[in-house]
Structures are given as C-alpha cells and as structure tokens.
GROMACS .gro file of C-alpha atoms in nm:
model
  286
    1MET     CA    1  -2.383   1.145   0.480
    2LEU     CA    2  -2.135   0.830   0.543
    3THR     CA    3  -1.730   0.917   0.550
    4LEU     CA    4  -1.517   0.601   0.587
    5THR     CA    5  -1.137   0.662   0.570
    6ALA     CA    6  -0.885   0.491   0.360
    7PRO     CA    7  -0.598   0.426   0.511
    8ALA     CA    8  -0.232   0.411   0.304
    9LYS     CA    9  -0.018   0.059   0.373
   10ILE     CA   10   0.332  -0.034   0.377
   11ASN     CA   11   0.520  -0.317   0.249
   12TRP     CA   12   0.729  -0.448   0.524
   13PHE     CA   13   0.874  -0.730   0.274
   14LEU     CA   14   0.826  -0.800  -0.119
   15GLU     CA   15   0.936  -1.071  -0.308
   16VAL     CA   16   0.872  -1.068  -0.658
   17SER     CA   17   0.929  -1.433  -0.833
   18GLY     CA   18   0.845  -1.338  -1.186
   19LYS     CA   19   0.583  -1.296  -1.417
   20ARG     CA   20   0.273  -1.504  -1.448
   21GLU     CA   21   0.107  -1.608  -1.771
   22ASP     CA   22  -0.207  -1.403  -1.754
   23GLY     CA   23   0.068  -1.043  -1.754
   24TYR     CA   24   0.080  -1.020  -1.367
   25HIS     CA   25   0.358  -1.060  -1.137
   26GLU     CA   26   0.391  -1.364  -0.802
   27ILE     CA   27   0.488  -1.172  -0.530
   28LEU     CA   28   0.494  -1.282  -0.208
   29SER     CA   29   0.461  -0.926   0.099
   30LEU     CA   30   0.382  -0.843   0.429
   31MET     CA   31   0.138  -0.549   0.416
   32GLN     CA   32   0.011  -0.324   0.748
   33CYS     CA   33  -0.192  -0.023   0.710
   34ILE     CA   34  -0.062   0.288   0.854
   35THR     CA   35  -0.258   0.595   1.024
   36LEU     CA   36  -0.235   0.794   0.710
   37GLY     CA   37  -0.579   0.808   0.495
   38ASP     CA   38  -0.786   0.980   0.328
   39SER     CA   39  -1.150   1.063   0.360
   40ILE     CA   40  -1.420   0.937   0.166
   41GLY     CA   41  -1.796   1.043   0.133
   42PHE     CA   42  -2.068   0.928   0.071
   43ALA     CA   43  -2.437   1.072  -0.038
   44ASP     CA   44  -2.699   0.983  -0.251
   45SER     CA   45  -2.702   1.071  -0.617
   46ASP     CA   46  -2.874   0.940  -0.913
   47GLU     CA   47  -2.509   0.984  -1.148
   48ILE     CA   48  -2.176   0.874  -1.045
   49GLU     CA   49  -1.967   1.187  -0.982
   50VAL     CA   50  -1.605   1.221  -0.786
   51VAL     CA   51  -1.557   1.545  -0.625
   52THR     CA   52  -1.214   1.603  -0.533
   53ASP     CA   53  -0.884   1.859  -0.554
   54ALA     CA   54  -0.671   1.620  -0.638
   55LEU     CA   55  -0.565   1.622  -1.000
   56ILE     CA   56  -0.675   1.303  -1.064
   57PRO     CA   57  -0.896   1.245  -1.363
   58SER     CA   58  -1.218   0.987  -1.388
   59GLU     CA   59  -1.122   0.790  -1.571
   60SER     CA   60  -0.828   0.711  -1.414
   61ASN     CA   61  -0.989   0.751  -1.019
   62LEU     CA   62  -0.974   0.386  -0.921
   63ALA     CA   63  -1.248   0.548  -0.635
   64TYR     CA   64  -1.491   0.600  -0.943
   65ARG     CA   65  -1.388   0.367  -1.152
   66ALA     CA   66  -1.528   0.097  -0.817
   67ALA     CA   67  -1.829   0.299  -0.803
   68LYS     CA   68  -1.880   0.239  -1.189
   69LEU     CA   69  -1.835  -0.102  -1.189
   70LEU     CA   70  -1.988  -0.189  -0.871
   71LYS     CA   71  -2.308  -0.026  -0.989
   72GLU     CA   72  -2.291  -0.212  -1.363
   73LEU     CA   73  -2.209  -0.605  -1.137
   74SER     CA   74  -2.487  -0.523  -0.946
   75GLY     CA   75  -2.729  -0.350  -1.155
   76VAL     CA   76  -2.796  -0.118  -0.889
   77ARG     CA   77  -2.976   0.172  -1.032
   78LYS     CA   78  -2.878   0.443  -0.780
   79GLY     CA   79  -2.604   0.681  -0.786
   80VAL     CA   80  -2.366   0.867  -0.583
   81VAL     CA   81  -2.131   1.218  -0.485
   82ILE     CA   82  -1.804   1.061  -0.361
   83THR     CA   83  -1.582   1.331  -0.168
   84LEU     CA   84  -1.273   1.227  -0.145
   85GLY     CA   85  -1.046   1.420   0.079
   86LYS     CA   86  -0.669   1.283  -0.039
   87GLN     CA   87  -0.362   1.301   0.157
   88ILE     CA   88  -0.185   0.970   0.023
   89PRO     CA   89   0.031   1.110  -0.169
   90THR     CA   90  -0.008   0.917  -0.563
   91ALA     CA   91   0.290   0.710  -0.740
   92ALA     CA   92   0.436   0.627  -0.358
   93GLY     CA   93   0.347   0.287  -0.310
   94LEU     CA   94   0.121   0.384  -0.072
   95GLY     CA   95  -0.137   0.222  -0.192
   96GLY     CA   96  -0.368   0.499  -0.208
   97GLY     CA   97  -0.595   0.501  -0.516
   98SER     CA   98  -0.645   0.062  -0.411
   99SER     CA   99  -0.752   0.144  -0.069
  100ASP     CA  100  -0.976   0.456  -0.196
  101ALA     CA  101  -1.139   0.147  -0.417
  102ALA     CA  102  -1.184  -0.113  -0.140
  103CYS     CA  103  -1.296   0.171   0.060
  104THR     CA  104  -1.574   0.279  -0.164
  105LEU     CA  105  -1.688  -0.084  -0.247
  106LEU     CA  106  -1.764  -0.080   0.136
  107GLY     CA  107  -1.892   0.239   0.168
  108LEU     CA  108  -2.134   0.134  -0.109
  109ASN     CA  109  -2.185  -0.183  -0.001
  110ARG     CA  110  -2.372   0.015   0.279
  111LEU     CA  111  -2.536   0.274   0.137
  112TRP     CA  112  -2.697   0.129  -0.149
  113GLY     CA  113  -2.784  -0.203   0.070
  114LEU     CA  114  -2.604  -0.456  -0.150
  115ASN     CA  115  -2.548  -0.705   0.155
  116MET     CA  116  -2.243  -0.832  -0.050
  117THR     CA  117  -2.011  -1.068   0.143
  118ARG     CA  118  -1.594  -0.922   0.235
  119GLU     CA  119  -1.509  -1.216  -0.004
  120GLU     CA  120  -1.721  -1.087  -0.271
  121LEU     CA  121  -1.633  -0.740  -0.231
  122ALA     CA  122  -1.290  -0.798  -0.267
  123GLY     CA  123  -1.300  -1.020  -0.562
  124ILE     CA  124  -1.472  -0.684  -0.721
  125GLY     CA  125  -1.192  -0.521  -0.593
  126GLY     CA  126  -0.941  -0.727  -0.792
  127MET     CA  127  -1.087  -0.632  -1.095
  128LEU     CA  128  -0.991  -0.273  -1.032
  129GLY     CA  129  -0.590  -0.290  -0.953
  130SER     CA  130  -0.396  -0.618  -0.717
  131ASP     CA  131  -0.319  -0.440  -0.416
  132VAL     CA  132  -0.702  -0.374  -0.365
  133PRO     CA  133  -0.829  -0.694  -0.219
  134PHE     CA  134  -0.602  -0.650   0.094
  135PHE     CA  135  -0.757  -0.365   0.230
  136PHE     CA  136  -1.060  -0.577   0.252
  137TYR     CA  137  -0.848  -0.758   0.505
  138GLY     CA  138  -0.644  -0.569   0.663
  139PRO     CA  139  -0.442  -0.419   0.883
  140ALA     CA  140  -0.195  -0.666   0.862
  141ALA     CA  141  -0.162  -0.937   0.653
  142VAL     CA  142   0.069  -1.156   0.343
  143VAL     CA  143  -0.039  -1.114  -0.007
  144ARG     CA  144   0.020  -1.399  -0.262
  145GLY     CA  145  -0.038  -1.444  -0.589
  146ARG     CA  146  -0.140  -1.120  -0.767
  147GLY     CA  147  -0.246  -0.984  -0.492
  148GLU     CA  148  -0.572  -1.191  -0.472
  149SER     CA  149  -0.460  -1.437  -0.217
  150VAL     CA  150  -0.436  -1.244   0.146
  151SER     CA  151  -0.402  -1.380   0.482
  152PRO     CA  152  -0.424  -1.201   0.765
  153VAL     CA  153  -0.172  -1.194   1.016
  154ALA     CA  154  -0.204  -1.072   1.360
  155LEU     CA  155   0.039  -0.803   1.479
  156ASP     CA  156  -0.001  -0.661   1.817
  157ARG     CA  157   0.282  -0.410   1.744
  158SER     CA  158   0.164   0.004   1.708
  159CYS     CA  159   0.511   0.151   1.533
  160PRO     CA  160   0.585   0.515   1.531
  161ILE     CA  161   0.671   0.565   1.167
  162VAL     CA  162   0.846   0.851   0.925
  163VAL     CA  163   0.667   0.802   0.600
  164VAL     CA  164   0.888   1.021   0.381
  165LYS     CA  165   0.855   1.106  -0.052
  166PRO     CA  166   1.099   1.266  -0.268
  167GLN     CA  167   0.899   1.466  -0.504
  168MET     CA  168   0.889   1.237  -0.827
  169GLU     CA  169   0.645   0.933  -0.914
  170ILE     CA  170   0.746   0.604  -0.974
  171SER     CA  171   0.527   0.394  -1.193
  172SER     CA  172   0.468   0.051  -1.067
  173ALA     CA  173   0.454  -0.110  -1.440
  174TRP     CA  174   0.779   0.064  -1.531
  175ALA     CA  175   0.929  -0.073  -1.216
  176TYR     CA  176   0.857  -0.396  -1.273
  177GLY     CA  177   0.964  -0.366  -1.609
  178GLU     CA  178   1.318  -0.318  -1.496
  179LEU     CA  179   1.250  -0.641  -1.262
  180ASP     CA  180   1.161  -0.819  -1.584
  181LYS     CA  181   1.485  -0.698  -1.838
  182GLU     CA  182   1.673  -0.813  -1.482
  183SER     CA  183   1.567  -1.168  -1.431
  184SER     CA  184   1.581  -1.233  -1.872
  185GLY     CA  185   1.921  -1.134  -1.794
  186GLY     CA  186   1.993  -1.416  -1.537
  187ARG     CA  187   1.896  -1.320  -1.204
  188VAL     CA  188   1.741  -1.595  -1.005
  189LEU     CA  189   1.415  -1.469  -0.850
  190THR     CA  190   1.279  -1.746  -0.561
  191LYS     CA  191   1.015  -1.748  -0.334
  192ASN     CA  192   1.042  -1.813   0.015
  193ASP     CA  193   0.734  -1.858   0.315
  194ASN     CA  194   0.977  -1.924   0.580
  195ASN     CA  195   1.133  -1.529   0.553
  196ILE     CA  196   0.801  -1.416   0.582
  197THR     CA  197   0.711  -1.611   0.866
  198LEU     CA  198   1.071  -1.521   1.023
  199PHE     CA  199   0.944  -1.176   0.939
  200CYS     CA  200   0.664  -1.158   1.132
  201GLN     CA  201   0.792  -1.314   1.439
  202ALA     CA  202   1.058  -1.057   1.466
  203LEU     CA  203   0.838  -0.764   1.388
  204GLU     CA  204   0.597  -0.877   1.667
  205ARG     CA  205   0.911  -0.891   1.933
  206GLY     CA  206   1.065  -0.542   1.816
  207ASP     CA  207   1.383  -0.681   1.704
  208PHE     CA  208   1.439  -0.482   1.410
  209PRO     CA  209   1.826  -0.577   1.406
  210PHE     CA  210   1.718  -0.899   1.277
  211LEU     CA  211   1.449  -0.774   1.114
  212SER     CA  212   1.710  -0.545   0.906
  213SER     CA  213   1.876  -0.891   0.828
  214LEU     CA  214   1.553  -1.045   0.634
  215LYS     CA  215   1.501  -0.708   0.483
  216ARG     CA  216   1.347  -0.725   0.072
  217ASN     CA  217   1.182  -0.576  -0.165
  218ASP     CA  218   1.311  -0.638  -0.524
  219LEU     CA  219   1.185  -0.314  -0.634
  220GLU     CA  220   1.430  -0.123  -0.467
  221PRO     CA  221   1.745  -0.129  -0.632
  222LEU     CA  222   1.642  -0.102  -0.907
  223VAL     CA  223   1.416   0.187  -0.836
  224VAL     CA  224   1.775   0.328  -0.662
  225ARG     CA  225   1.896   0.323  -0.920
  226ARG     CA  226   1.676   0.553  -1.131
  227HIS     CA  227   1.651   0.809  -0.822
  228PRO     CA  228   1.928   0.751  -0.597
  229VAL     CA  229   1.748   0.990  -0.337
  230ILE     CA  230   1.533   0.730  -0.253
  231GLY     CA  231   1.848   0.546  -0.119
  232GLU     CA  232   1.958   0.887   0.082
  233ILE     CA  233   1.636   0.934   0.230
  234GLU     CA  234   1.668   0.598   0.369
  235LYS     CA  235   2.034   0.674   0.459
  236ASP     CA  236   1.896   0.948   0.648
  237LEU     CA  237   1.614   0.797   0.833
  238LEU     CA  238   1.911   0.531   0.958
  239LYS     CA  239   2.120   0.853   1.054
  240HIS     CA  240   1.851   0.963   1.273
  241GLY     CA  241   1.786   0.707   1.473
  242ALA     CA  242   1.536   0.443   1.255
  243LEU     CA  243   1.580   0.104   1.350
  244PHE     CA  244   1.451  -0.020   1.065
  245SER     CA  245   1.374   0.173   0.714
  246CYS     CA  246   1.242   0.020   0.357
  247MET     CA  247   1.100   0.175   0.024
  248SER     CA  248   0.759   0.075   0.008
  249GLY     CA  249   0.613  -0.077  -0.272
  250SER     CA  250   0.735   0.016  -0.589
  251GLY     CA  251   0.788   0.370  -0.414
  252SER     CA  252   0.885   0.665  -0.405
  253ALA     CA  253   0.755   0.643  -0.047
  254VAL     CA  254   1.042   0.573   0.200
  255PHE     CA  255   0.912   0.488   0.532
  256GLY     CA  256   1.150   0.428   0.870
  257VAL     CA  257   1.082   0.298   1.248
  258PHE     CA  258   1.126   0.481   1.537
  259ASP     CA  259   1.126   0.354   1.934
  260SER     CA  260   0.892   0.685   2.030
  261GLU     CA  261   0.724   0.976   1.810
  262GLU     CA  262   0.890   1.235   1.956
  263SER     CA  263   1.233   1.067   1.735
  264ALA     CA  264   1.046   1.009   1.444
  265ALA     CA  265   0.937   1.352   1.498
  266ARG     CA  266   1.312   1.435   1.474
  267SER     CA  267   1.372   1.320   1.221
  268ALA     CA  268   1.124   1.418   0.955
  269GLU     CA  269   1.215   1.742   1.003
  270SER     CA  270   1.592   1.695   0.970
  271MET     CA  271   1.434   1.639   0.580
  272PRO     CA  272   1.247   1.937   0.497
  273SER     CA  273   1.258   1.997   0.132
  274HIS     CA  274   1.062   1.605   0.108
  275TRP     CA  275   0.703   1.500   0.166
  276SER     CA  276   0.693   1.370   0.506
  277ARG     CA  277   0.414   1.284   0.785
  278VAL     CA  278   0.488   1.067   1.130
  279VAL     CA  279   0.223   0.835   1.142
  280ARG     CA  280   0.151   0.427   1.298
  281THR     CA  281   0.149   0.099   1.200
  282ILE     CA  282  -0.190  -0.009   1.263
  283ALA     CA  283  -0.261  -0.335   1.497
  284ARG     CA  284  -0.530  -0.526   1.545
  285SER     CA  285  -0.826  -0.428   1.726
  286GLY     CA  286  -0.926  -0.586   2.051
   0.00000   0.00000   0.00000
C-alpha cells in the first residue's frame, strides 16, 4: 500500500479584491503548510472506494471526487481503495479537503502510472476547488486569482504555532457571501502585492511586531462579528504569549505563533474547551 500525508495550511495573509465574472473571488494570499496532516493510503482495486471514520458522504468527499475525476480524464480502467485518516478538522479554513484532493491526485498518478506533470495535476485540482492547486507547489506560496495562480516562495523559518478551533464550522460560501454584501455597500477592496512582499520579508526575519502591523484577513472581521468566540481565541493566544495571531482562511480555526514549542503548549493548555494542536510551519527543504 502507498501511504502519503496531506498537510493542512494556514493563511498568513488574505486579501479579497472582489467577485469575478465567473462567480469566484479574486484573492491574494500567502499560504504555508503545517505539520498537521491527514494520512491517505492507496491500494489497488477494481472500483473507487473511500474508507474513513470521518462523517463525509462520498459525493462531497474531495478525495473520492479527485479519484473519480482523474479516472474519467485519464481513461484508466483501474480503481482504488483510499483509506483516509482525518486529523485536520473540517470547515476550519485549514484546507483539509483540498489537501486530501491534491494528495489523492499525486498518489494515483504514481499508483496508476500516469506520469502526469505537476502542472497537469494542479490543473485538474483546480476543477475540484480553489485551494487545491496550492498543495502542488508548497510548502509556501503566494496565491492569486481564484487560487489557480501559485508562486512558490522560499521560507526557511519553521515556526511553532498553536492551531485552535472552536466547535462551530464556518462555510466558506457564507463568509465570501457576507464579504460581497459589505462590498456592495460601498466598501473599497484593493489588491496590493507589495504587502505580500513585505510580509514575506518580515516573516523570514521573524519580525512579528511588523507582521502584526501588516496583518490582513478580509474575512475575519465578518466572521468574528457572527462568531465572537473566534476573536476571543485570538486575544487569548496573544495574552498567553503569541507573537502573532490570525484566523486562517474563512475560519473557524485561529493560529498563534510562539517563540518555542513549550510556550505554545502552555497556551494550548489554557484553552481546554476548544480543539487545539501544537504544530510547526513547514519550511522549504534543502
């Protein structure tokens, strides 16, 4: 059996500059993979089947949909049994389903001997979800457009972080819909690549005070307004020593950066009523 790990991601920065004609939103984001991940095993079979304890119906399971789409596009007659061990919480803004889809495409490309390029697989991934292409170019990248334009960036710093998720789940469609209501009311949305450049430079220096001055997640104020606990978690992380804290993607997960894994663990222990994990950001290898 072939077994791979599908890593979660965080959004260090997320700017949304409006809705496109195709119905998607134009984004500018800095994403980075973290050491929290799902385990995905692949075994030969005649049919496509996903075995998992996660309560995700096959028709909405992105690993299943990725396998089905790749089979249709490649014309392969083989199937696969995918064993999915979920560790990444769903509807948390951590890209779990998208990472599962990318990992499935990578695994089946090997298992089925398709010899597709990373670019070809990323193109197929983009048919499944806007965050999927990123996972072919990680561990860190600037993402533009609806998510299809991915520019890898070299981040050598690996940071200890605490990821905290309250009990509620946040629908990305709802969050972006709320943003559309705000923008239709006269809010001006701009797009500034220079902010991302400054952000990457400050992150590599470990200049977290400056990072905090550049902090931006256009979805966070709207989500916090509906779910104040997310803002409270962010304040608690900062209170317990986080150098920087932000909601990831459309939420509901919040992450805080710490100067050591020990201080991160103490912070996580201070919030026992929420799901939390102490992990690290993944730096570029080599």
